[in-house]
Coordinates of C-alpha atoms and ligand atoms in Angstrom, one line a residue:
X1 CA 34.6 -23.7 -12.1
X2 CA 34.9 -23.1 -8.4
X3 CA 38.4 -22.8 -6.0
X4 CA 38.4 -25.6 -3.6
X5 CA 39.3 -24.0 0.4
X6 CA 40.2 -26.6 3.1
X7 CA 40.2 -25.6 7.1
X8 CA 43.6 -26.5 7.1
X9 CA 46.5 -27.7 4.1
X10 CA 49.2 -29.7 5.0
X11 CA 50.2 -30.4 2.0
X12 CA 51.2 -26.5 1.3
X13 CA 53.2 -26.9 4.5
X14 CA 55.4 -29.8 3.9
X15 CA 55.7 -28.1 0.6
X16 CA 57.4 -25.2 1.8
X17 CA 59.4 -26.8 3.3
X18 CA 60.4 -30.3 1.7
X19 CA 64.0 -30.6 1.7
X20 CA 64.3 -29.8 5.1
X21 CA 61.8 -31.9 6.1
X22 CA 63.2 -35.1 4.1
X23 CA 66.7 -34.5 5.3
X24 CA 65.9 -34.7 8.8
X25 CA 63.6 -37.8 8.7
X26 CA 66.8 -39.2 7.1
X27 CA 69.3 -38.3 9.4
X28 CA 67.7 -40.0 11.5
X29 CA 67.1 -43.3 10.3
X30 CA 70.8 -43.0 9.4
X31 CA 71.7 -43.2 12.6
X32 CA 68.6 -45.1 14.3
X33 CA 67.6 -43.1 16.6
X34 CA 63.3 -44.4 16.7
X35 CA 62.7 -44.0 19.8
X36 CA 63.9 -41.1 22.4
X37 CA 67.7 -40.3 22.2
X38 CA 69.5 -38.0 20.9
X39 CA 66.3 -35.9 18.3
X40 CA 64.2 -36.0 20.8
X41 CA 66.4 -34.8 23.4
X42 CA 67.2 -31.7 21.2
X43 CA 63.8 -30.6 20.1
X44 CA 62.7 -30.8 24.0
X45 CA 65.8 -28.1 24.8
X46 CA 64.9 -26.0 21.8
X47 CA 61.2 -26.1 22.5
X48 CA 62.0 -25.2 25.9
X49 CA 64.1 -22.5 25.1
X50 CA 61.3 -21.3 22.5
X51 CA 58.6 -20.8 25.8
X52 CA 60.9 -20.6 27.9
X53 CA 60.5 -23.2 30.7
X54 CA 63.5 -25.2 32.2
X55 CA 62.1 -28.8 31.8
X56 CA 60.2 -30.4 28.5
X57 CA 59.1 -33.9 28.6
X58 CA 58.4 -35.3 24.7
X59 CA 55.5 -37.6 25.5
X60 CA 53.9 -39.6 22.5
X61 CA 51.0 -37.5 22.2
X62 CA 48.5 -34.2 23.7
X63 CA 46.3 -36.5 25.9
X64 CA 49.1 -38.5 27.3
X65 CA 50.7 -35.4 28.2
X66 CA 47.8 -34.4 30.6
X67 CA 46.8 -38.0 32.0
X68 CA 51.0 -38.3 33.0
X69 CA 51.2 -34.6 34.3
X70 CA 48.1 -35.7 36.6
X71 CA 49.6 -38.6 37.5
X72 CA 53.2 -37.1 38.5
X73 CA 50.9 -34.7 40.2
X74 CA 49.6 -37.4 42.3
X75 CA 46.2 -37.3 41.4
X76 CA 44.5 -39.4 43.5
X77 CA 41.3 -42.0 43.0
X78 CA 38.3 -39.2 43.5
X79 CA 40.3 -36.3 43.1
X80 CA 38.1 -33.4 41.1
X81 CA 39.3 -32.3 38.2
X82 CA 37.8 -28.9 36.4
X83 CA 37.8 -29.0 32.7
X84 CA 36.2 -26.7 30.6
X85 CA 32.5 -28.0 28.8
X86 CA 33.8 -26.6 25.9
X87 CA 37.3 -28.6 24.3
X88 CA 38.3 -31.9 22.4
X89 CA 37.3 -34.8 24.6
X90 CA 41.0 -35.4 25.5
X91 CA 41.0 -32.6 27.9
X92 CA 37.9 -34.7 30.2
X93 CA 39.8 -38.1 28.8
X94 CA 42.8 -37.8 30.2
X95 CA 41.3 -36.7 33.5
X96 CA 39.6 -39.9 34.0
X97 CA 42.5 -41.7 32.4
X98 CA 45.0 -41.0 35.1
X99 CA 42.1 -41.8 38.1
X100 CA 40.4 -38.6 38.9
X101 CA 36.6 -37.5 38.5
X102 CA 35.8 -34.8 35.8
X103 CA 34.2 -31.5 36.5
X104 CA 33.0 -29.1 34.2
X105 CA 32.9 -25.4 33.8
X106 CA 31.0 -23.6 31.8
X107 CA 32.6 -21.3 29.4
X108 CA 32.5 -17.6 28.7
X109 CA 31.1 -16.0 25.4
X110 CA 34.7 -16.3 24.0
X111 CA 34.5 -19.9 24.3
X112 CA 37.1 -19.8 27.1
X113 CA 36.5 -21.5 30.8
X114 CA 34.6 -19.1 33.1
X115 CA 36.4 -18.2 36.2
X116 CA 33.5 -17.8 37.9
X117 CA 31.6 -20.8 37.0
X118 CA 34.6 -22.8 37.8
X119 CA 34.4 -20.9 41.2
X120 CA 30.8 -22.4 41.4
X121 CA 31.7 -25.6 40.7
X122 CA 34.8 -26.0 43.9
X123 CA 34.5 -29.2 46.6
X124 CA 36.4 -30.1 49.0
X125 CA 37.3 -32.8 46.7
X126 CA 38.5 -30.3 43.6
X127 CA 42.4 -31.2 43.4
X128 CA 43.0 -29.3 40.0
X129 CA 42.0 -26.7 37.2
X130 CA 42.9 -27.3 33.2
X131 CA 42.7 -24.1 32.0
X132 CA 42.6 -24.7 27.5
X133 CA 43.9 -22.1 25.7
X134 CA 41.3 -23.0 23.2
X135 CA 41.4 -21.9 19.7
X136 CA 45.0 -20.6 20.4
X137 CA 43.6 -17.4 23.0
X138 CA 44.7 -17.5 26.3
X139 CA 42.4 -18.4 29.0
X140 CA 41.9 -15.8 31.7
X141 CA 45.0 -16.9 33.7
X142 CA 45.0 -13.9 36.6
X143 CA 41.7 -15.7 37.4
X144 CA 42.3 -18.6 37.1
X145 CA 45.7 -18.7 39.1
X146 CA 44.0 -16.3 42.1
X147 CA 40.8 -19.1 42.1
X148 CA 43.8 -21.8 42.7
X149 CA 46.4 -20.0 45.1
X150 CA 43.7 -19.4 47.2
X151 CA 42.3 -23.2 47.2
X152 CA 45.7 -25.2 46.8
X153 CA 44.4 -26.3 43.7
X154 CA 47.2 -27.5 40.9
X155 CA 46.9 -25.9 37.4
X156 CA 47.7 -27.7 34.2
X157 CA 47.7 -25.6 31.0
X158 CA 46.3 -27.6 28.2
X159 CA 48.5 -25.5 25.3
X160 CA 47.6 -27.9 22.8
X161 CA 46.2 -25.1 20.5
X162 CA 47.9 -22.4 22.1
X163 CA 51.8 -23.0 20.9
X164 CA 53.8 -19.3 21.4
X165 CA 50.3 -17.6 22.1
X166 CA 50.8 -15.1 25.3
X167 CA 48.9 -13.8 28.0
X168 CA 50.0 -10.5 29.5
X169 CA 53.4 -10.5 28.2
X170 CA 54.0 -14.3 29.7
X171 CA 54.1 -17.2 27.0
X172 CA 51.0 -19.9 27.6
X173 CA 52.7 -23.0 29.3
X174 CA 54.8 -20.8 31.7
X175 CA 52.3 -20.0 34.6
X176 CA 50.5 -23.1 35.8
X177 CA 52.1 -26.2 37.9
X178 CA 52.9 -27.6 34.1
X179 CA 51.6 -27.3 31.0
X180 CA 50.7 -29.8 28.0
X181 CA 51.5 -29.6 24.5
X182 CA 49.9 -31.3 21.4
X183 CA 51.7 -31.5 18.4
X184 CA 48.9 -33.7 16.1
X185 CA 49.8 -32.6 12.7
X186 CA 47.0 -29.8 12.5
X187 CA 47.8 -28.1 15.7
X188 CA 49.7 -24.7 14.8
X189 CA 52.9 -27.2 15.7
X190 CA 52.5 -30.5 13.7
X191 CA 54.4 -33.9 14.1
X192 CA 54.0 -36.6 10.3
X193 CA 52.1 -38.2 13.5
X194 CA 51.3 -38.2 17.3
X195 CA 53.6 -36.7 19.4
X196 CA 53.0 -34.3 22.9
X197 CA 54.7 -32.5 25.7
X198 CA 54.7 -31.7 29.1
X199 CA 56.5 -28.5 30.0
X200 CA 56.8 -27.4 33.3
X201 CA 59.9 -25.6 35.8
X202 CA 59.7 -28.3 38.2
X203 CA 62.0 -30.6 37.9
X204 CA 61.0 -33.0 40.7
X205 CA 57.8 -33.0 38.3
X206 CA 59.6 -33.3 35.0
X207 CA 61.7 -36.3 36.5
X208 CA 58.2 -38.2 37.3
X209 CA 56.3 -37.4 34.1
X210 CA 59.8 -38.6 32.0
X211 CA 59.5 -42.0 34.4
X212 CA 55.8 -42.5 34.1
X213 CA 56.0 -42.0 30.0
X214 CA 58.6 -44.5 30.3
X215 CA 56.9 -47.2 32.1
X216 CA 57.3 -45.6 35.2
X217 CA 61.5 -47.4 34.9
X218 CA 64.0 -45.9 36.6
X219 CA 66.7 -47.9 34.9
X220 CA 66.6 -50.5 32.5
X221 CA 64.3 -53.5 33.3
X222 CA 64.2 -51.8 37.2
X223 CA 60.6 -49.7 37.5
X224 CA 59.7 -47.8 40.2
X225 CA 55.9 -48.3 39.1
X226 CA 53.9 -49.0 36.5
X227 CA 53.9 -46.2 33.8
X228 CA 52.6 -45.9 29.9
X229 CA 54.5 -46.4 26.2
X230 CA 54.0 -42.8 25.9
X231 CA 57.6 -41.3 24.2
X232 CA 58.2 -39.3 21.7
X233 CA 59.9 -40.7 18.8
X234 CA 62.9 -39.6 17.1
X235 CA 61.7 -39.2 13.5
X236 CA 58.5 -37.1 14.6
X237 CA 61.4 -35.0 17.2
X238 CA 63.4 -34.3 14.1
X239 CA 60.4 -33.2 12.0
X240 CA 59.5 -30.8 14.9
X241 CA 62.8 -29.0 15.4
X242 CA 62.8 -28.1 11.2
X243 CA 59.2 -26.9 11.8
X244 CA 60.0 -25.0 15.4
X245 CA 62.3 -23.1 13.5
X246 CA 59.2 -21.6 11.2
X247 CA 56.8 -21.2 13.5
X248 CA 56.8 -17.7 14.7
X249 CA 56.9 -17.0 11.0
X250 CA 54.1 -19.4 10.7
X251 CA 52.3 -17.7 13.6
X252 CA 52.6 -14.5 12.1
X253 CA 50.6 -15.5 9.1
X254 CA 47.6 -17.3 11.0
X255 CA 47.4 -13.9 12.7
X256 CA 47.3 -11.6 9.7
X257 CA 45.3 -14.2 8.1
X258 CA 42.6 -14.0 10.7
X259 CA 42.7 -9.5 11.0
X260 CA 42.1 -10.3 6.9
X261 CA 38.8 -11.8 7.6
X262 CA 38.1 -9.7 10.5
X263 CA 38.4 -6.3 8.6
X264 CA 36.7 -7.7 5.7
X265 CA 33.6 -9.3 8.0
X266 CA 33.0 -6.8 10.5
X267 CA 30.9 -5.0 7.9
X268 CA 28.3 -7.8 8.8
X269 CA 26.2 -7.8 11.4
X270 CA 25.2 -11.1 11.7
X271 CA 28.5 -12.6 12.9
X272 CA 30.2 -12.1 15.7
X273 CA 33.9 -12.2 15.0
X274 CA 36.7 -13.8 17.6
X275 CA 37.5 -10.2 20.1
X276 CA 41.1 -9.8 20.3
X277 CA 41.7 -8.8 23.4
X278 CA 45.0 -6.2 23.9
X279 CA 46.7 -8.2 27.3
X280 CA 46.9 -11.5 24.8
X281 CA 49.2 -12.9 21.7
X282 CA 46.5 -15.4 20.6
X283 CA 47.6 -18.0 18.1
X284 CA 44.9 -18.2 15.8
X285 CA 45.4 -22.1 15.5
X286 CA 41.2 -21.8 14.8
X287 CA 39.2 -18.5 13.5
X288 CA 36.0 -19.2 15.3
X289 CA 32.8 -16.6 14.0
X290 CA 29.3 -16.8 15.8
X291 CA 25.9 -16.7 14.0
X292 CA 22.6 -18.0 14.5
X293 CA 22.3 -19.4 11.1
X294 CA 25.2 -21.3 11.7
X295 CA 24.2 -24.6 9.9
X296 CA 22.8 -22.7 7.0
X297 CA 26.2 -20.6 6.6
X298 CA 28.1 -23.7 7.1
X299 CA 25.8 -25.5 3.8
X300 CA 26.6 -22.4 1.9
X301 CA 30.2 -22.3 1.9
X302 CA 30.2 -26.0 1.6
X303 CA 27.9 -25.5 -1.8
X304 CA 30.9 -22.7 -2.7
X305 CA 33.4 -25.3 -2.0
X306 CA 34.6 -23.8 1.4
X307 CA 35.3 -26.4 3.9
X308 CA 34.8 -25.1 7.7
X309 CA 34.7 -26.7 11.0
X310 CA 32.9 -27.0 14.4
X311 CA 34.5 -27.0 17.0
X312 CA 33.0 -28.2 19.0
X313 CA 29.8 -29.5 18.0
X314 CA 28.1 -31.4 20.9
X315 CA 30.3 -29.4 24.4
X316 CA 31.7 -31.8 27.1
X317 CA 28.5 -32.9 29.4
X318 CA 26.2 -33.3 26.4
X319 CA 28.4 -36.2 24.7
X320 CA 26.7 -39.5 25.5
X321 CA 30.7 -40.5 26.9
X322 CA 29.0 -38.3 29.7
X323 CA 25.8 -39.2 30.1
X324 CA 26.6 -41.0 33.3
X325 CA 26.9 -37.5 35.0
X326 CA 23.2 -36.1 34.1
X327 CA 23.7 -32.8 33.4
X328 CA 21.3 -30.7 30.9
X329 CA 21.2 -27.3 28.8
X330 CA 20.3 -25.3 31.8
X331 CA 23.8 -26.7 34.0
X332 CA 26.1 -25.2 31.0
X333 CA 24.3 -22.5 29.1
X334 CA 26.7 -20.6 27.3
X335 CA 28.3 -24.1 26.3
X336 CA 24.9 -25.4 25.1
X337 CA 23.9 -22.1 23.1
X338 CA 27.4 -22.1 21.8
X339 CA 27.8 -25.7 20.4
X340 CA 25.0 -23.9 17.7
X341 CA 26.5 -20.9 16.9
X342 CA 29.6 -21.8 16.1
X343 CA 32.0 -22.2 12.8
X344 CA 35.7 -22.5 12.4
X345 CA 36.6 -20.9 8.8
X346 CA 39.6 -22.2 6.8
X347 CA 42.8 -21.3 8.6
X348 CA 46.1 -22.2 7.7
X349 CA 49.6 -19.8 7.2
X350 CA 49.3 -20.5 3.9
X351 CA 45.6 -19.7 3.0
X352 CA 46.7 -16.9 -0.3
X353 CA 44.7 -13.8 0.0
X354 CA 42.6 -15.0 -3.4
X355 CA 41.8 -17.6 -0.7
X356 CA 41.0 -15.1 1.7
X357 CA 38.6 -13.2 -0.9
X358 CA 36.6 -16.1 -1.8
X359 CA 36.2 -17.1 1.8
X360 CA 34.9 -13.7 2.7
X361 CA 32.8 -12.6 -0.8
X362 CA 30.7 -16.4 -0.1
X363 CA 30.4 -15.2 3.3
X364 CA 28.8 -11.8 2.0
X365 CA 26.7 -13.4 -0.6
X366 CA 25.2 -15.8 2.1
X367 CA 23.5 -12.7 3.9
X368 CA 22.8 -10.9 0.7
X369 CA 20.8 -13.9 -0.4
X370 CA 19.1 -13.2 3.5
Ligands
PLP401 C1 44.7 -32.0 20.2 C2 44.3 -31.3 21.4 C3 44.4 -32.3 23.0 C4 44.7 -34.2 22.4 O1 46.3 -33.5 21.8 P1 46.6 -35.7 21.2 O2 47.7 -34.9 20.4 O3 45.6 -35.2 20.0 O4 46.0 -36.5 21.5 C5 44.1 -32.0 23.7 N1 43.1 -31.0 24.7 C6 43.5 -29.9 23.0 C7 42.3 -28.5 23.4 C8 43.2 -30.6 22.0 O5 43.4 -29.6 21.1

């Protein structure tokens, strides 16, 4: 019988902490603290302490976190915000939702925003840059911050995939003007529904974000501006508090899984493995390899019962949603090439040695047949 290995396994994690989670949910219901309230406030404090920022504002999801952060930074119509060509659409979508204009920058061979290309895309309308710590790998923050300081730009770190990652000893989410997190269930710290957060050391920005996330209200039925209905709900917050206690162990496990993959796969010359930069602590939201015969390898793994993913199969500039920009492959050559080469292998903390061996064995069999 073949072993079925999913890309992510949320059930395995739930079973490992079932009683803690079930108790937490019951407590929220007992206290009817459904929206905001004490469980949300508690998680905000805990998460702020964990990443080392002064303020965390819980919101409805990671996309709203970016939109609200941009609105709080007073983005004006026509302001351009540079986002990487290779990321989930939410990063760009939030810019448009906040009234700004998206501008894409190409990525480097590691799939992360390329500071050199950011420099080329700057113009008089550029107001902000959103580096994405994609796959759990910190973006090149020294270069991004240098550009931002020189040109007086805001930096919004999209840390949706990088809880607890570190860049040169600093946690991601602490380096830009503001950072945003997603707690979508499949993220490294995932709720059991939608949830997100804004993190910043700037008190005024935190206050403004909290107001925007709650209908622009300053008091009950007194609204300074129009905002959003995007609040952290109590059940999600209580679940996140339980899971936050385990996050550092789970993160170590992800890193161990990555190391085992890399040790076992480095003998295959046709595969390019994720490089682990010495200055960063990568948290492996995804383990992404690159190869020329990506689709054939993916089909082969599927036949062997192994689920893989592609993050992302169409780089943002080439999506129909952004066809109005009229971008072509030569505008973003690296993102365009990577979209046909990248493959995400199963990655979650509960992945067993036997499962890792099974994935590795299946990949080796593919290359032996060639
Ligand atoms: C998941 C994700 C988001 C959006 O988060 P949601 O909580 O799903 O709205 C934004 N940016 C990146 C890079 C993501 O991976």
